[in-house]
Amino acid sequence: MAKRDRSFRARMKWTGFLLVLLAAGAGWGAWATCGFRGCPDLSALTAFQPAGGPLVLDRYGDEVAYLHPLETRVVPLDDLPDHIPEAFVAVEDRRFFEHRGVDWWRLAGAAAGNLRAGEIREGGSTLSMQLARTLFPQRIPGEARTFRRKLLELQTARRIENRFEKNEILELYLNHVYMGGGAYGIEAG
């Protein structure tokens, strides 16, 4: 009987080990591919412009009007006074030039603060994470404060950082992030 118990325990240990290994592999696969829907397509960022309003056409395909027309212009980082980008980095992500999309210290601090408060008060998002949320609102909805959204935001921010230089990311951020009062981008703000 004792031999059977040891054999059963050994099989259970191996089964448990394999289940943990399978779960870890599935978790890694989900992380690497941003889940079942995949990661947002970053190639669109190189041609991305702040959107104007939808175009209204008549039944013949002729332009009638724009709904809520927006006159926006992408402002190159070099055209801005130095203090503007420096101010955004100082306020939003002071270690922006030191991390690769995710500030793990800030994220840990935000998680600790949220645990102490017993609710979500801090997010710990970097400029790259905010940019990901801003540029892909259907995929990474900012109002959905979930663990899944945060993981997708982390992965997309890492991909942005791997594809673009820091100054390019800062320029994208400044030209597309919400500035308040219905304004998007530094020109409108």
Tab-separated table of C-alpha atoms in Angstrom:
chain	number	residue	atom	x	y	z
A	1	MET	CA	0.000	0.000	0.000
A	2	ALA	CA	2.838	2.404	0.852
A	3	LYS	CA	4.390	1.825	-2.567
A	4	ARG	CA	1.084	2.727	-4.250
A	5	ASP	CA	0.836	5.934	-2.198
A	6	ARG	CA	4.356	6.978	-3.226
A	7	SER	CA	3.631	6.196	-6.860
A	8	PHE	CA	0.380	8.181	-6.697
A	9	ARG	CA	2.137	11.127	-5.024
A	10	ALA	CA	4.897	11.048	-7.610
A	11	ARG	CA	2.340	11.141	-10.449
A	12	MET	CA	0.484	13.993	-8.741
A	13	LYS	CA	3.723	15.968	-8.360
A	14	TRP	CA	4.526	15.510	-12.042
A	15	THR	CA	0.971	16.369	-13.031
A	16	GLY	CA	1.102	19.512	-10.890
A	17	PHE	CA	4.495	20.437	-12.328
A	18	LEU	CA	3.217	19.980	-15.888
A	19	LEU	CA	0.083	22.034	-15.157
A	20	VAL	CA	2.190	24.874	-13.736
A	21	LEU	CA	4.497	24.664	-16.742
A	22	LEU	CA	1.520	24.688	-19.120
A	23	ALA	CA	-0.031	27.685	-17.318
A	24	ALA	CA	3.301	29.549	-17.428
A	25	GLY	CA	3.632	28.823	-21.154
A	26	ALA	CA	0.076	29.985	-21.817
A	27	GLY	CA	0.706	33.136	-19.758
A	28	TRP	CA	3.910	33.858	-21.667
A	29	GLY	CA	2.137	33.256	-24.983
A	30	ALA	CA	-0.672	35.618	-24.004
A	31	TRP	CA	1.880	38.251	-22.909
A	32	ALA	CA	3.957	37.957	-26.093
A	33	THR	CA	0.936	38.221	-28.395
A	34	CYS	CA	-1.176	40.654	-26.309
A	35	GLY	CA	-3.860	38.010	-25.841
A	36	PHE	CA	-6.216	36.543	-28.406
A	37	ARG	CA	-6.769	39.813	-30.290
A	38	GLY	CA	-3.054	40.516	-30.737
A	39	CYS	CA	-1.147	43.725	-30.148
A	40	PRO	CA	-2.128	47.032	-31.768
A	41	ASP	CA	-0.430	47.641	-35.138
A	42	LEU	CA	2.392	50.108	-34.474
A	43	SER	CA	3.120	50.643	-38.166
A	44	ALA	CA	0.163	53.044	-38.213
A	45	LEU	CA	2.024	55.364	-35.820
A	46	THR	CA	4.519	56.488	-38.429
A	47	ALA	CA	1.729	57.954	-40.564
A	48	PHE	CA	-0.653	58.860	-37.757
A	49	GLN	CA	-2.050	62.385	-37.777
A	50	PRO	CA	-4.523	63.874	-35.319
A	51	ALA	CA	-7.934	63.097	-36.746
A	52	GLY	CA	-10.325	65.674	-38.041
A	53	GLY	CA	-14.045	65.137	-37.931
A	54	PRO	CA	-15.788	62.566	-40.105
A	55	LEU	CA	-16.375	63.606	-43.698
A	56	VAL	CA	-19.995	63.858	-44.863
A	57	LEU	CA	-20.626	62.966	-48.514
A	58	ASP	CA	-23.745	63.351	-50.578
A	59	ARG	CA	-25.290	60.483	-52.505
A	60	TYR	CA	-22.961	61.197	-55.450
A	61	GLY	CA	-19.829	60.972	-53.291
A	62	ASP	CA	-19.186	64.700	-53.236
A	63	GLU	CA	-17.923	66.319	-50.049
A	64	VAL	CA	-20.625	68.190	-48.123
A	65	ALA	CA	-19.044	68.965	-44.764
A	66	TYR	CA	-16.889	67.803	-41.892
A	67	LEU	CA	-18.530	67.048	-38.586
A	68	HIS	CA	-16.703	68.857	-35.796
A	69	PRO	CA	-13.802	69.924	-37.987
A	70	LEU	CA	-10.497	70.082	-36.189
A	71	GLU	CA	-7.617	72.113	-37.451
A	72	THR	CA	-4.613	70.346	-36.008
A	73	ARG	CA	-0.995	70.416	-36.956
A	74	VAL	CA	1.756	68.075	-35.857
A	75	VAL	CA	4.401	70.139	-34.111
A	76	PRO	CA	7.943	68.758	-34.427
A	77	LEU	CA	9.757	68.463	-31.107
A	78	ASP	CA	12.519	70.754	-32.399
A	79	ASP	CA	9.972	73.546	-32.965
A	80	LEU	CA	8.979	73.597	-29.282
A	81	PRO	CA	10.834	75.556	-26.613
A	82	ASP	CA	12.985	73.169	-24.549
A	83	HIS	CA	11.013	73.822	-21.368
A	84	ILE	CA	7.755	72.368	-22.809
A	85	PRO	CA	8.916	68.759	-23.313
A	86	GLU	CA	10.996	69.001	-20.138
A	87	ALA	CA	7.910	70.078	-18.164
A	88	PHE	CA	5.835	67.155	-19.464
A	89	VAL	CA	8.591	64.677	-18.644
A	90	ALA	CA	9.043	66.203	-15.173
A	91	VAL	CA	5.338	65.979	-14.352
A	92	GLU	CA	4.219	62.825	-16.164
A	93	ASP	CA	7.264	60.526	-16.209
A	94	ARG	CA	10.453	61.837	-14.636
A	95	ARG	CA	12.408	58.655	-15.461
A	96	PHE	CA	11.233	58.658	-19.108
A	97	PHE	CA	14.759	58.630	-20.541
A	98	GLU	CA	15.889	55.866	-18.160
A	99	HIS	CA	13.310	53.101	-18.721
A	100	ARG	CA	12.162	51.064	-21.725
A	101	GLY	CA	8.444	51.819	-21.639
A	102	VAL	CA	7.642	50.670	-18.130
A	103	ASP	CA	8.865	52.326	-14.927
A	104	TRP	CA	8.762	49.277	-12.661
A	105	TRP	CA	9.629	51.349	-9.552
A	106	ARG	CA	6.748	53.737	-10.199
A	107	LEU	CA	4.389	50.857	-10.967
A	108	ALA	CA	5.335	49.121	-7.704
A	109	GLY	CA	4.861	52.398	-5.802
A	110	ALA	CA	1.429	52.898	-7.371
A	111	ALA	CA	0.426	49.318	-6.529
A	112	ALA	CA	1.542	49.791	-2.911
A	113	GLY	CA	-0.355	53.092	-2.681
A	114	ASN	CA	-3.491	51.476	-4.089
A	115	LEU	CA	-3.234	48.610	-1.591
A	116	ARG	CA	-2.877	51.074	1.287
A	117	ALA	CA	-5.847	53.091	0.039
A	118	GLY	CA	-7.947	49.993	-0.609
A	119	GLU	CA	-8.881	51.339	-4.042
A	120	ILE	CA	-7.265	52.406	-7.310
A	121	ARG	CA	-5.953	55.940	-6.902
A	122	GLU	CA	-2.658	55.767	-8.774
A	123	GLY	CA	-1.832	54.241	-12.141
A	124	GLY	CA	1.925	54.422	-12.529
A	125	SER	CA	1.662	54.887	-16.309
A	126	THR	CA	4.675	56.154	-18.225
A	127	LEU	CA	4.487	58.520	-21.193
A	128	SER	CA	4.749	55.491	-23.488
A	129	MET	CA	1.887	53.746	-21.679
A	130	GLN	CA	-0.264	56.884	-21.886
A	131	LEU	CA	0.580	57.177	-25.578
A	132	ALA	CA	-0.472	53.554	-26.150
A	133	ARG	CA	-3.773	54.187	-24.392
A	134	THR	CA	-4.340	57.432	-26.324
A	135	LEU	CA	-3.536	56.102	-29.788
A	136	PHE	CA	-5.374	52.792	-29.447
A	137	PRO	CA	-8.504	53.671	-27.428
A	138	GLN	CA	-10.607	50.808	-28.816
A	139	ARG	CA	-7.963	48.238	-27.890
A	140	ILE	CA	-6.765	49.870	-24.656
A	141	PRO	CA	-9.742	51.784	-23.233
A	142	GLY	CA	-8.543	54.264	-20.625
A	143	GLU	CA	-11.797	54.144	-18.664
A	144	ALA	CA	-11.467	50.355	-18.150
A	145	ARG	CA	-9.281	50.167	-15.053
A	146	THR	CA	-8.558	46.459	-15.234
A	147	PHE	CA	-5.503	44.276	-14.834
A	148	ARG	CA	-5.922	43.042	-18.427
A	149	ARG	CA	-5.923	46.609	-19.775
A	150	LYS	CA	-2.812	47.447	-17.790
A	151	LEU	CA	-0.993	44.366	-19.138
A	152	LEU	CA	-1.933	45.290	-22.717
A	153	GLU	CA	-0.800	48.851	-22.049
A	154	LEU	CA	2.541	47.554	-20.678
A	155	GLN	CA	3.165	45.324	-23.684
A	156	THR	CA	2.205	48.008	-26.207
A	157	ALA	CA	4.421	50.571	-24.444
A	158	ARG	CA	7.351	48.139	-24.600
A	159	ARG	CA	6.742	47.623	-28.317
A	160	ILE	CA	6.575	51.398	-28.888
A	161	GLU	CA	9.879	51.803	-27.049
A	162	ASN	CA	11.497	49.060	-29.121
A	163	ARG	CA	10.377	50.672	-32.382
A	164	PHE	CA	10.866	54.406	-31.764
A	165	GLU	CA	13.558	56.642	-30.299
A	166	LYS	CA	12.761	58.501	-27.063
A	167	ASN	CA	12.423	61.880	-28.807
A	168	GLU	CA	10.073	60.356	-31.397
A	169	ILE	CA	7.920	58.956	-28.590
A	170	LEU	CA	7.905	62.311	-26.814
A	171	GLU	CA	6.888	64.053	-30.052
A	172	LEU	CA	4.079	61.551	-30.651
A	173	TYR	CA	2.926	62.008	-27.067
A	174	LEU	CA	2.919	65.799	-27.203
A	175	ASN	CA	1.024	65.828	-30.500
A	176	HIS	CA	-1.666	63.305	-29.611
A	177	VAL	CA	-2.341	63.229	-25.884
A	178	TYR	CA	-5.454	64.839	-24.408
A	179	MET	CA	-4.675	68.326	-23.095
A	180	GLY	CA	-8.058	69.058	-21.535
A	181	GLY	CA	-11.031	71.100	-22.684
A	182	GLY	CA	-11.583	68.874	-25.716
A	183	ALA	CA	-8.099	69.581	-27.088
A	184	TYR	CA	-5.724	66.891	-28.303
A	185	GLY	CA	-2.075	67.669	-28.960
A	186	ILE	CA	0.219	70.500	-27.978
A	187	GLU	CA	-0.928	72.759	-30.837
A	188	ALA	CA	-4.589	72.582	-29.783
A	189	GLY	CA	-3.707	72.737	-26.082
